[in-house]
Tab-separated table of C-alpha atoms and ligand atoms in Angstrom:
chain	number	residue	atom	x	y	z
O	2	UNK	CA	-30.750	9.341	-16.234
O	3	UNK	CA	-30.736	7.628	-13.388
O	4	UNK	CA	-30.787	9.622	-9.866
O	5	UNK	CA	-27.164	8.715	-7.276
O	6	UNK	CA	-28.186	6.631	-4.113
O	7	UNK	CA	-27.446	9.117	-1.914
O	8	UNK	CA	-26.642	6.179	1.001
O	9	UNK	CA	-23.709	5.291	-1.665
O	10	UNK	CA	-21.795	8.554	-1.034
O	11	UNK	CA	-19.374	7.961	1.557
O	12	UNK	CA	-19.939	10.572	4.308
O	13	UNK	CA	-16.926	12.828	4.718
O	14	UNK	CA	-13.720	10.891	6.880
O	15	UNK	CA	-12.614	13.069	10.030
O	16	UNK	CA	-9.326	11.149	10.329
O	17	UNK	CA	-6.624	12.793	8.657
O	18	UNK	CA	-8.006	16.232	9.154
O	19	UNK	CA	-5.852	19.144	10.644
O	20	UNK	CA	-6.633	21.396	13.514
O	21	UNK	CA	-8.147	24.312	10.901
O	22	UNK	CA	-9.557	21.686	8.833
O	23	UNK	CA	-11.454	20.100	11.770
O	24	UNK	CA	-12.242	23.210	13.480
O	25	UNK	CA	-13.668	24.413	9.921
O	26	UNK	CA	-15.506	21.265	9.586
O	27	UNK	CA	-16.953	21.363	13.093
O	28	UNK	CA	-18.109	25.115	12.891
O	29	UNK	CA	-19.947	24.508	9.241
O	30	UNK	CA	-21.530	20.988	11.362
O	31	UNK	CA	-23.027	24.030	14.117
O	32	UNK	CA	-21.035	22.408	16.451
O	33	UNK	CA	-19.571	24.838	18.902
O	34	UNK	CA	-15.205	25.286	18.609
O	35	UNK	CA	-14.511	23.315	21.582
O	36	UNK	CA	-15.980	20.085	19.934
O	37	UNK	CA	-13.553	20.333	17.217
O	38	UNK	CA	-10.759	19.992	20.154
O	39	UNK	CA	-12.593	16.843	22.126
O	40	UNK	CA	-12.865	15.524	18.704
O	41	UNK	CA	-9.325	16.122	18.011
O	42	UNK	CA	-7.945	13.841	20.754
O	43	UNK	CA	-10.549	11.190	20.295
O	44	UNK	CA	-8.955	10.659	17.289
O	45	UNK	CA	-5.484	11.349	17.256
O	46	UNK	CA	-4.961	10.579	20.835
O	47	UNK	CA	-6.974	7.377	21.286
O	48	UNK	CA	-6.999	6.325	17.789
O	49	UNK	CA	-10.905	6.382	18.162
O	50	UNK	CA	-12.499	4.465	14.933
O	51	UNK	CA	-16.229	4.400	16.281
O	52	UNK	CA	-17.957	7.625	17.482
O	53	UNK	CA	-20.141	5.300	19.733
O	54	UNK	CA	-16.445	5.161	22.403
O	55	UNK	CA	-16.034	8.641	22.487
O	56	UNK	CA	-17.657	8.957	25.681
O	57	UNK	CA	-17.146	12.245	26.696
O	58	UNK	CA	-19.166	13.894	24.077
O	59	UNK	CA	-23.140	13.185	24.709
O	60	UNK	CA	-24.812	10.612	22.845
O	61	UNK	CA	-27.289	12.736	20.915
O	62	UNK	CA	-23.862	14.310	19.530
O	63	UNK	CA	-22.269	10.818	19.034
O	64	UNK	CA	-24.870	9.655	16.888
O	65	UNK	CA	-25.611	13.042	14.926
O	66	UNK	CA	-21.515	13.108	14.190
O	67	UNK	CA	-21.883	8.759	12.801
O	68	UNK	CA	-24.753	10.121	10.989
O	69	UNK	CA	-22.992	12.714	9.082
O	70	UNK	CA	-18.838	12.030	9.176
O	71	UNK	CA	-16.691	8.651	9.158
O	72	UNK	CA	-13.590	7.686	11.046
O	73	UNK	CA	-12.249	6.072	8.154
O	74	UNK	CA	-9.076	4.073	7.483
O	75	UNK	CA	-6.895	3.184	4.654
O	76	UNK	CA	-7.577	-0.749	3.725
O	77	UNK	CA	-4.881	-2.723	4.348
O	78	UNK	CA	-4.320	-4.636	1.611
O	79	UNK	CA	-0.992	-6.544	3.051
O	80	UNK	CA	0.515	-6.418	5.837
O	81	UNK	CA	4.291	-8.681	6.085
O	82	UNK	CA	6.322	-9.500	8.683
O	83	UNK	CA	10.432	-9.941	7.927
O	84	UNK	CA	12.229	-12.336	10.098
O	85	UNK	CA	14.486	-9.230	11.595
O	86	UNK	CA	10.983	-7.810	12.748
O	87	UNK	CA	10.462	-4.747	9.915
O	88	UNK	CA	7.005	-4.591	9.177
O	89	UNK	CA	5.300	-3.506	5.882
O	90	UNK	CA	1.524	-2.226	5.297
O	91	UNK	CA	0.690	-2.111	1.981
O	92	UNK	CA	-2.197	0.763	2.293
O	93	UNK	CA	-4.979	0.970	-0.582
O	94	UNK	CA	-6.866	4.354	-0.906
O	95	UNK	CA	-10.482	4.425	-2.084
O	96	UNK	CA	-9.280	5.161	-5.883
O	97	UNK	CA	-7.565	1.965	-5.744
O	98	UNK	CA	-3.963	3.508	-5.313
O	99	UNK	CA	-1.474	1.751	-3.113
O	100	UNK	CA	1.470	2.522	-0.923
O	101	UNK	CA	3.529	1.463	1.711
O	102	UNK	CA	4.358	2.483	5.164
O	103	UNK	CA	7.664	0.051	6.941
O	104	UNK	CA	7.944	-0.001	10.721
O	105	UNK	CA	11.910	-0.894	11.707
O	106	UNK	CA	11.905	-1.628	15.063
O	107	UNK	CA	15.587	-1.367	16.745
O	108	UNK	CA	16.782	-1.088	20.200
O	109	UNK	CA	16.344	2.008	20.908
O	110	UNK	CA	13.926	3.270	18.790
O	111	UNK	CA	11.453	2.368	16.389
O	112	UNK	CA	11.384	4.063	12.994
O	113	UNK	CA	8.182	4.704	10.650
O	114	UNK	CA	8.994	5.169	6.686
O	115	UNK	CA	6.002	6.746	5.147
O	116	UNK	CA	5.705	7.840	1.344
O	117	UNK	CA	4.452	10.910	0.203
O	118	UNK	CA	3.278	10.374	-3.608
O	119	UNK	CA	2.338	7.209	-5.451
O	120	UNK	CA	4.898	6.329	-7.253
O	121	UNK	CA	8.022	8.829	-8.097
O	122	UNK	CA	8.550	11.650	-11.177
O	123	UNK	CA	12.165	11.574	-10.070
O	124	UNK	CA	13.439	8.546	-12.168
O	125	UNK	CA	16.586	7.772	-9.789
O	126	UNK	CA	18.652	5.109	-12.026
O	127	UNK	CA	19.545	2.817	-8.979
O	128	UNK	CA	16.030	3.211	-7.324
O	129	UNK	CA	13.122	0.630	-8.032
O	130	UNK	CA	10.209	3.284	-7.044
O	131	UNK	CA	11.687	5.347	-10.329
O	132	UNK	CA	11.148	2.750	-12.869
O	133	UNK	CA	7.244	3.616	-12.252
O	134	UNK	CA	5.518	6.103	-12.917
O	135	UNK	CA	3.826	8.741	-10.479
O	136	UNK	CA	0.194	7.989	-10.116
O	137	UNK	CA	-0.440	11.134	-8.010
O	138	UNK	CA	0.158	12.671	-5.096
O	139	UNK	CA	-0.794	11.573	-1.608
O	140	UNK	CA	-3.402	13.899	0.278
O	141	UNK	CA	-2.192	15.270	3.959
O	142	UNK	CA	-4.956	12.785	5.596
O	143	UNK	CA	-3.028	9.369	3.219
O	144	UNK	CA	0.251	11.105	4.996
O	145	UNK	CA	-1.165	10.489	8.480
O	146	UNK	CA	-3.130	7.880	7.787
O	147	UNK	CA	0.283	5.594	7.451
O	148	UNK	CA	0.954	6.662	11.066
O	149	UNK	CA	-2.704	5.980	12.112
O	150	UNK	CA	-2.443	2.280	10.730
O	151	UNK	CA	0.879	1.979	12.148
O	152	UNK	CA	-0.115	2.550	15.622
O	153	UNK	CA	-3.364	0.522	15.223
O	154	UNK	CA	-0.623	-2.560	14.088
O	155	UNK	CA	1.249	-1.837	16.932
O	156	UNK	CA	-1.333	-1.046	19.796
O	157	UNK	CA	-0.028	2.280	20.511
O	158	UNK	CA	-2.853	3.655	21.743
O	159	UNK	CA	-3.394	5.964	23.880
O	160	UNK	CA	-0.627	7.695	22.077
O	161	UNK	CA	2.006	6.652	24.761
O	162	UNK	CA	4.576	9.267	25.838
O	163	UNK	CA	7.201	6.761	27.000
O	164	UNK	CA	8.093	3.201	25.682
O	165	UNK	CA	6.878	3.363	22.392
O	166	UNK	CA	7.535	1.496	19.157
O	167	UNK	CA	6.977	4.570	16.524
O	168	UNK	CA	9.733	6.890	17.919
O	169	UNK	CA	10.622	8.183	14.734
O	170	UNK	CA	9.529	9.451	11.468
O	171	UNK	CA	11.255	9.524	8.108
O	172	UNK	CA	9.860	10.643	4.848
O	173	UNK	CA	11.784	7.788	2.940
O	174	UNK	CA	9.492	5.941	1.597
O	175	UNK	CA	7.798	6.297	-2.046
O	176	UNK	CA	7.567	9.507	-3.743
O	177	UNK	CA	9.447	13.089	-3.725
O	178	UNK	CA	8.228	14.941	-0.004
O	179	UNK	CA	9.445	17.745	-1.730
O	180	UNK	CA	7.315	17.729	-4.601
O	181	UNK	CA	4.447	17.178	-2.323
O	182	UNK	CA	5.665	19.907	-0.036
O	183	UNK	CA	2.131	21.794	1.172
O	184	UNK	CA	0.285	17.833	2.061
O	185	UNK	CA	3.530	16.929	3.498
O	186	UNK	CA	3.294	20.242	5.627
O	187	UNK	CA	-0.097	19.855	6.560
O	188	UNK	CA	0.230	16.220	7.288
O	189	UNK	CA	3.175	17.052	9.680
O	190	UNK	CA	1.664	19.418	11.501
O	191	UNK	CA	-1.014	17.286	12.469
O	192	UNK	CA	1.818	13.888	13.210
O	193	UNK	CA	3.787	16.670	15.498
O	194	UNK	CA	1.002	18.211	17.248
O	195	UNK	CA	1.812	17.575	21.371
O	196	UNK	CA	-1.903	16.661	22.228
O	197	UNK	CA	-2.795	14.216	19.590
O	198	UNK	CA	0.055	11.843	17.762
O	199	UNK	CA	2.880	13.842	19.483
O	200	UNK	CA	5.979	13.037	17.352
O	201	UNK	CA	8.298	15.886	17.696
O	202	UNK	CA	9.487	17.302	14.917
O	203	UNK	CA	13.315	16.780	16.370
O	204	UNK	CA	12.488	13.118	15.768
O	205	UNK	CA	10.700	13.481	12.006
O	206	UNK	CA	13.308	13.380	8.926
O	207	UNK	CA	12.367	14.501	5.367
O	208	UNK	CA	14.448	12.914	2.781
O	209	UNK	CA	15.064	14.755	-0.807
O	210	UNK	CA	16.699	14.596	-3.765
O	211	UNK	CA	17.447	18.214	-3.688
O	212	UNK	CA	14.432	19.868	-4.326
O	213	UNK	CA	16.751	22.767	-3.636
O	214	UNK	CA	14.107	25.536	-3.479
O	215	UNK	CA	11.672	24.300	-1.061
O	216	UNK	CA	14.869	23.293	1.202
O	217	UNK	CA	15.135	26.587	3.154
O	218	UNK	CA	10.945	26.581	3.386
O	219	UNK	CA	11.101	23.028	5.542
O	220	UNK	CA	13.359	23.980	7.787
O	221	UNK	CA	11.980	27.078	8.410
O	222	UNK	CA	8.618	26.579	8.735
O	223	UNK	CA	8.772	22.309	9.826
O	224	UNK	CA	11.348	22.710	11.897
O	225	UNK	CA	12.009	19.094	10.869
O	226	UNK	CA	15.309	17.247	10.012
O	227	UNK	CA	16.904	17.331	6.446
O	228	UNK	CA	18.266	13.831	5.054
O	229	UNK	CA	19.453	14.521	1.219
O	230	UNK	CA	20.054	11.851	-1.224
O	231	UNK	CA	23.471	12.809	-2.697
O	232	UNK	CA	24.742	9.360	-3.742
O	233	UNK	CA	27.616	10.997	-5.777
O	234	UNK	CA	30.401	13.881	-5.404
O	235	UNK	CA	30.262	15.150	-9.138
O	236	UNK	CA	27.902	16.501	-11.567
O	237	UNK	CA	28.535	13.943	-14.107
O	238	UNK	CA	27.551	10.824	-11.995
O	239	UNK	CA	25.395	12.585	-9.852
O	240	UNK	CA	23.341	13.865	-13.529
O	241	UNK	CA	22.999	9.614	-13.790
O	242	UNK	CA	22.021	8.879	-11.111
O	243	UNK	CA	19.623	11.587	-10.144
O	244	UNK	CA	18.450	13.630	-12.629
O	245	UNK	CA	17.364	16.172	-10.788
O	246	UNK	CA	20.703	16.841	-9.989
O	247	UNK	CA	20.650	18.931	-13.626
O	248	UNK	CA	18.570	21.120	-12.719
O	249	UNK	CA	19.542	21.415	-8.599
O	250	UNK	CA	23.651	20.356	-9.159
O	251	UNK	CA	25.659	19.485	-5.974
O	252	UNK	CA	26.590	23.424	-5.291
O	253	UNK	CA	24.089	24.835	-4.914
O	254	UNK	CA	22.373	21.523	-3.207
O	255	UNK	CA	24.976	21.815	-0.660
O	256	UNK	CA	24.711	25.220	-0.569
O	257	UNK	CA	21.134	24.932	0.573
O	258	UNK	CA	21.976	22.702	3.558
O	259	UNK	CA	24.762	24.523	4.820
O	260	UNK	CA	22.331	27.378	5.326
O	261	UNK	CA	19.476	24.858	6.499
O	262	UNK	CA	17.292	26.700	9.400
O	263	UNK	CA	18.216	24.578	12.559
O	264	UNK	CA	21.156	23.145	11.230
O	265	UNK	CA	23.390	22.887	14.006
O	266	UNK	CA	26.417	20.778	15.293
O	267	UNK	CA	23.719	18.977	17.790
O	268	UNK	CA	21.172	18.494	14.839
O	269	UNK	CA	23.016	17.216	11.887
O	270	UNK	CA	22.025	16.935	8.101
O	271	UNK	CA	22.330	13.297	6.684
O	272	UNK	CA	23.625	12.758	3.227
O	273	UNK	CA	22.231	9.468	2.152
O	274	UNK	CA	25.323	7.842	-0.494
O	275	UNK	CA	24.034	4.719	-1.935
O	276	UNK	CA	27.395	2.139	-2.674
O	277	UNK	CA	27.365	1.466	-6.392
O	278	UNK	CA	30.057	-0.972	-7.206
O	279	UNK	CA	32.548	1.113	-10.086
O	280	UNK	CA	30.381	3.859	-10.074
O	281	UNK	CA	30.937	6.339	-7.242
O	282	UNK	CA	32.685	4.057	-4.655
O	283	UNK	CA	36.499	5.066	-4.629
O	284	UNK	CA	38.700	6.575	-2.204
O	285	UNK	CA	38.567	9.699	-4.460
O	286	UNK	CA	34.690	10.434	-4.247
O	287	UNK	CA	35.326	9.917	-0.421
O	288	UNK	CA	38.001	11.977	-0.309
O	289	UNK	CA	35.830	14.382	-2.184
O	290	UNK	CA	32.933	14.404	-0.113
O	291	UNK	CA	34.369	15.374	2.907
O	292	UNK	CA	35.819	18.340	0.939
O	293	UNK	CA	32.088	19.027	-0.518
O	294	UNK	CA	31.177	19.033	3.466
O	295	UNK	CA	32.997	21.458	5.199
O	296	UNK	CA	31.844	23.680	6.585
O	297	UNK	CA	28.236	22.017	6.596
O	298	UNK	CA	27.135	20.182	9.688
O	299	UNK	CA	26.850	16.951	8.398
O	300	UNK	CA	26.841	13.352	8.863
O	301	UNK	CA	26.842	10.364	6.225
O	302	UNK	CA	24.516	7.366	5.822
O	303	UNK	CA	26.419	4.729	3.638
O	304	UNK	CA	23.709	2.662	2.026
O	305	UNK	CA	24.424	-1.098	-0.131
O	306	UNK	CA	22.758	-0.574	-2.610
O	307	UNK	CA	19.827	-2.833	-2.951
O	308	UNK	CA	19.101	-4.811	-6.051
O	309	UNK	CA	16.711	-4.869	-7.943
O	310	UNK	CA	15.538	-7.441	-10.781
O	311	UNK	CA	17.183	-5.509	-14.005
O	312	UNK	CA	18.877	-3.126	-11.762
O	313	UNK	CA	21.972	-1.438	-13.824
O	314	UNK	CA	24.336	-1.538	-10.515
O	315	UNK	CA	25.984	-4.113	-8.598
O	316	UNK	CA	26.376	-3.110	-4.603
O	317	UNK	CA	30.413	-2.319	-3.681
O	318	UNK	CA	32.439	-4.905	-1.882
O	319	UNK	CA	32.061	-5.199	1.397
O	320	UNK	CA	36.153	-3.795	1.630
O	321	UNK	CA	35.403	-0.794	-0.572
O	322	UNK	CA	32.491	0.400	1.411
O	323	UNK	CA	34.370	-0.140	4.330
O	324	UNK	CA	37.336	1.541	2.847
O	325	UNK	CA	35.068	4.516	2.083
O	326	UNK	CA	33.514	4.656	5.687
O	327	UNK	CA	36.886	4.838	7.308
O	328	UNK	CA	38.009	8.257	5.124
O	329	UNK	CA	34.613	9.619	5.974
O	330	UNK	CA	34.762	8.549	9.620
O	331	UNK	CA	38.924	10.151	10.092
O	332	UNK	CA	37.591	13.151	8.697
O	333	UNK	CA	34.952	13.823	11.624
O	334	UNK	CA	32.055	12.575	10.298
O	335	UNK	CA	30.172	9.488	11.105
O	336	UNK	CA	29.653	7.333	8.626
O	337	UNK	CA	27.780	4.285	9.480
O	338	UNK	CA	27.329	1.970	6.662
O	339	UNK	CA	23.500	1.219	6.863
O	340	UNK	CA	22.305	-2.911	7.603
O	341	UNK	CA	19.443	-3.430	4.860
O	342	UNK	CA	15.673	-4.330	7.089
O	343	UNK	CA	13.300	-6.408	5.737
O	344	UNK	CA	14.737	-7.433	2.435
O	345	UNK	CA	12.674	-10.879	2.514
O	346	UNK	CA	9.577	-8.669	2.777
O	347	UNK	CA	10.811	-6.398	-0.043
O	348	UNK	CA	10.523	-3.153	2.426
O	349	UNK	CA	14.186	-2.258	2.113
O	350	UNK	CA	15.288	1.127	0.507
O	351	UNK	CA	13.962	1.968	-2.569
O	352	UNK	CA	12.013	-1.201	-2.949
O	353	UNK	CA	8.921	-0.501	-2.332
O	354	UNK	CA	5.650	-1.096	-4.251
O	355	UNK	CA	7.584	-3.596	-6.306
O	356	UNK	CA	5.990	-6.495	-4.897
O	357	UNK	CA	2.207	-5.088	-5.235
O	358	UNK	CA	3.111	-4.107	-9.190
O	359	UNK	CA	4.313	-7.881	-9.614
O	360	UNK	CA	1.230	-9.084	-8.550
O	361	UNK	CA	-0.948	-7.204	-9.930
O	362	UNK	CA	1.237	-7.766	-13.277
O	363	UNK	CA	0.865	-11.284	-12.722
O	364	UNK	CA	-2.916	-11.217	-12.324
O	365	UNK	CA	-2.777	-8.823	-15.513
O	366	UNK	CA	-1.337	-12.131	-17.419
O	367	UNK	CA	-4.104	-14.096	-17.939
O	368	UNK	CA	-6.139	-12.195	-19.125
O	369	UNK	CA	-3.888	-10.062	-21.502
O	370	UNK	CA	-3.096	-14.119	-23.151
O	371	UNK	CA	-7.377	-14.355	-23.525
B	1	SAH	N1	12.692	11.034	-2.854
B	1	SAH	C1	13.319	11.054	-1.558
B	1	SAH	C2	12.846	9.973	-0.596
B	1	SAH	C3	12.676	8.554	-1.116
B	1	SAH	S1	14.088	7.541	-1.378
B	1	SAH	C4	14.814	10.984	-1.725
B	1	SAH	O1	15.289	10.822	-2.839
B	1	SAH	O2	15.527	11.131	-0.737
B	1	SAH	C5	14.728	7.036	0.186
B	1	SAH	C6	16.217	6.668	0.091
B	1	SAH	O3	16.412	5.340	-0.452
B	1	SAH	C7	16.984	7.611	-0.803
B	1	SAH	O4	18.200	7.988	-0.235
B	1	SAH	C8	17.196	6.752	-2.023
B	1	SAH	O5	18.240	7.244	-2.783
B	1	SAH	C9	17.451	5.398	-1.410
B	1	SAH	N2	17.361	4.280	-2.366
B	1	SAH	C10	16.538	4.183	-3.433
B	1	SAH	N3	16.742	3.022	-4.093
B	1	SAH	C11	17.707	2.357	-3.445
B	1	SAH	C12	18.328	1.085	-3.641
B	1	SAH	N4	17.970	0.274	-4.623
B	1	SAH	N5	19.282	0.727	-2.742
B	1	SAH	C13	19.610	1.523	-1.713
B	1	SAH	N6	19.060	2.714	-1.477
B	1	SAH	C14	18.112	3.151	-2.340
């Protein structure tokens, strides 16, 4: 049997490690605890890839450390530019997995989507990530790796602490954060820590489906915002459209938020409603969701839907969205219907990953006619 190359083992990657993890790392290494915290900014404060610029630890350490570790990033395997300025990174892992990170830039802030599992077990009707399957979930170090690669894009480093273009976080991209919930955690702790990436957690949003019992767990222990996919005001539609919804239905969903740690008047909860034309856009389910509301503080993100190729649903009329907003809006709540970024780079909601499956589906052609 033949013997490994050792030299073809990649040497363990630093970036993407937490504070424990590095500390851990740096004490088993014999290196003494305050490395692990020079080491720490290096790389999450500079966005060092090269041990060779961190020039504040001594050479002899330098080179033992590019001996034995990596500062390794995901490739990027595309990276598109949409005429409104969204940005999309399609990221591929060493396993060959994919996923993609979208940077909307707008004028007051700048917002990173990042995905949490490759592919989706959740099987939304209306959502394009749900018609594949999940490939796995994404590691705490792929989590902040999307921010890492971001930053690089955007020359943001030294992580700046005024002007910058990744003000904002939101877990909205592929996969279920809640199904992912202990990488997630670990990831954000690292994305929110004040001397290294330094996103606070008041400006970080994790999107579910209703994952109702790790709800109350985020809040309390993240401290992060809560944006929930409800998309419809009853059981029967909502069972359609989610079905997670039959196992987590919209009472005790609701439930869950109105008792969300942190909750407050100042820091709302979104409810994400995607506009399906017929389905679940009358003045009735308006009228009903500010009833389901009260008493929860709240506000509503009206989303067009966003079609797909083979996509069951049509988007509402531009009137009956509009129609919808305005109930929503008289009631208290805002209500902003939602401008789709980036659809000519495929990066709006729920689109992601389609474009890499089509090509590699059209590569697969070929050869499947040999
Ligand atoms: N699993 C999480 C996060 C990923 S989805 C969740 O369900 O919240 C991010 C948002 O995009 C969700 O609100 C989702 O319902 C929405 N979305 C998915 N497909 C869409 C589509 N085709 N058009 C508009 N919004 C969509």
């Amino acid at each position: 049997m033949a013997t490994p190359n050792p030299s073809a083992v990649p040497r363990p990657n630093l970036v993407g490690l937490g504070r424990t993890a590095l500390a851990a790392e740096m004490t088993a290494f014999g290196a003494e605890p305050f490395r692990a915290r020079q080491l720490w900014h290096w790389i999450y404060h500079r966005g060092a890839t090269d041990f060779a610029a961190m020039t504040s630890l001594s050479k002899a350490f330098r080179e033992r450390l590019a001996a034995r570790y990596a500062l390794r990033r995901p490739a990027v395997s595309r990276a598109l530019t949409s005429i409104d300025g969204t940005r999309k990174w399609l990221l591929r892992f060493p396993d060959g997995q994919e996923v993609e990170t979208v940077h909307i830039p707008e004028e007051e802030r700048g917002t990173l989507c990042v995905s949490s599992q490759v592919g989706c077990t959740l099987t939304c009707s209306f959502c394009h990530t749900g018609t594949q399957r999940l490939v796995r979930n994404l590691g705490a170090a792929e989590i902040v790796a999307q921010v890492m690669i971001a930053r690089d894009a955007l020359g943001e480093w030294p992580s700046p602490q005024a002007d910058r273009q990744v003000t904002n976080i939101v877990l909205m991209g592929m996969g279920e954060p809640l199904f992912n919930y202990e990488n997630v955690a670990e990831a954000l702790k690292t994305v929110m820590d004040p001397e290294g990436l330094s996103i606070s957690r008041r400006k970080i949003t994790l999107s579910t489906a209703g994952v109702v019992p790790m709800i109350r767990r985020c809040g309390a222990e993240l401290g992060v915002n809560l944006a929930v996919s409800l998309h419809a005001v009853r059981d029967d539609v909502r069972d359609r459209l989610v079905p997670l919804n039959r196992k987590y239905p919209i009472a005790e969903l609701i439930e869950a938020c109105r008792t969300y740690p942190g909750a407050s008047n100042a820091r709302r909860i979104t409810f994400e409603y995607v506009m399906l034309k017929g389905v679940n856009d009358t003045p009735a389910d308006a009228r009903e969701l500010v009833r389901l509301l009260a008493g929860t503080p709240a506000k509503v993100n009206l989303i067009p839907f966003n079609p797909w190729p083979g996509a069951p649903y049509e988007c509402s009329p531009d009137a009956a969205i509009a129609a919808f907003s305005d109930i929503v809006f008289a009631a208290g709540y805002s209500a902003p219907v939602r401008t789709p970024r980036g659809r000519d780079i495929l990066a709006a909601c729920g689109q992601l990953k389609s474009a890499s499956v089509r090509l590699r589906k059209s590569k697969d052609e070929p050869l499947s006619a040999d």
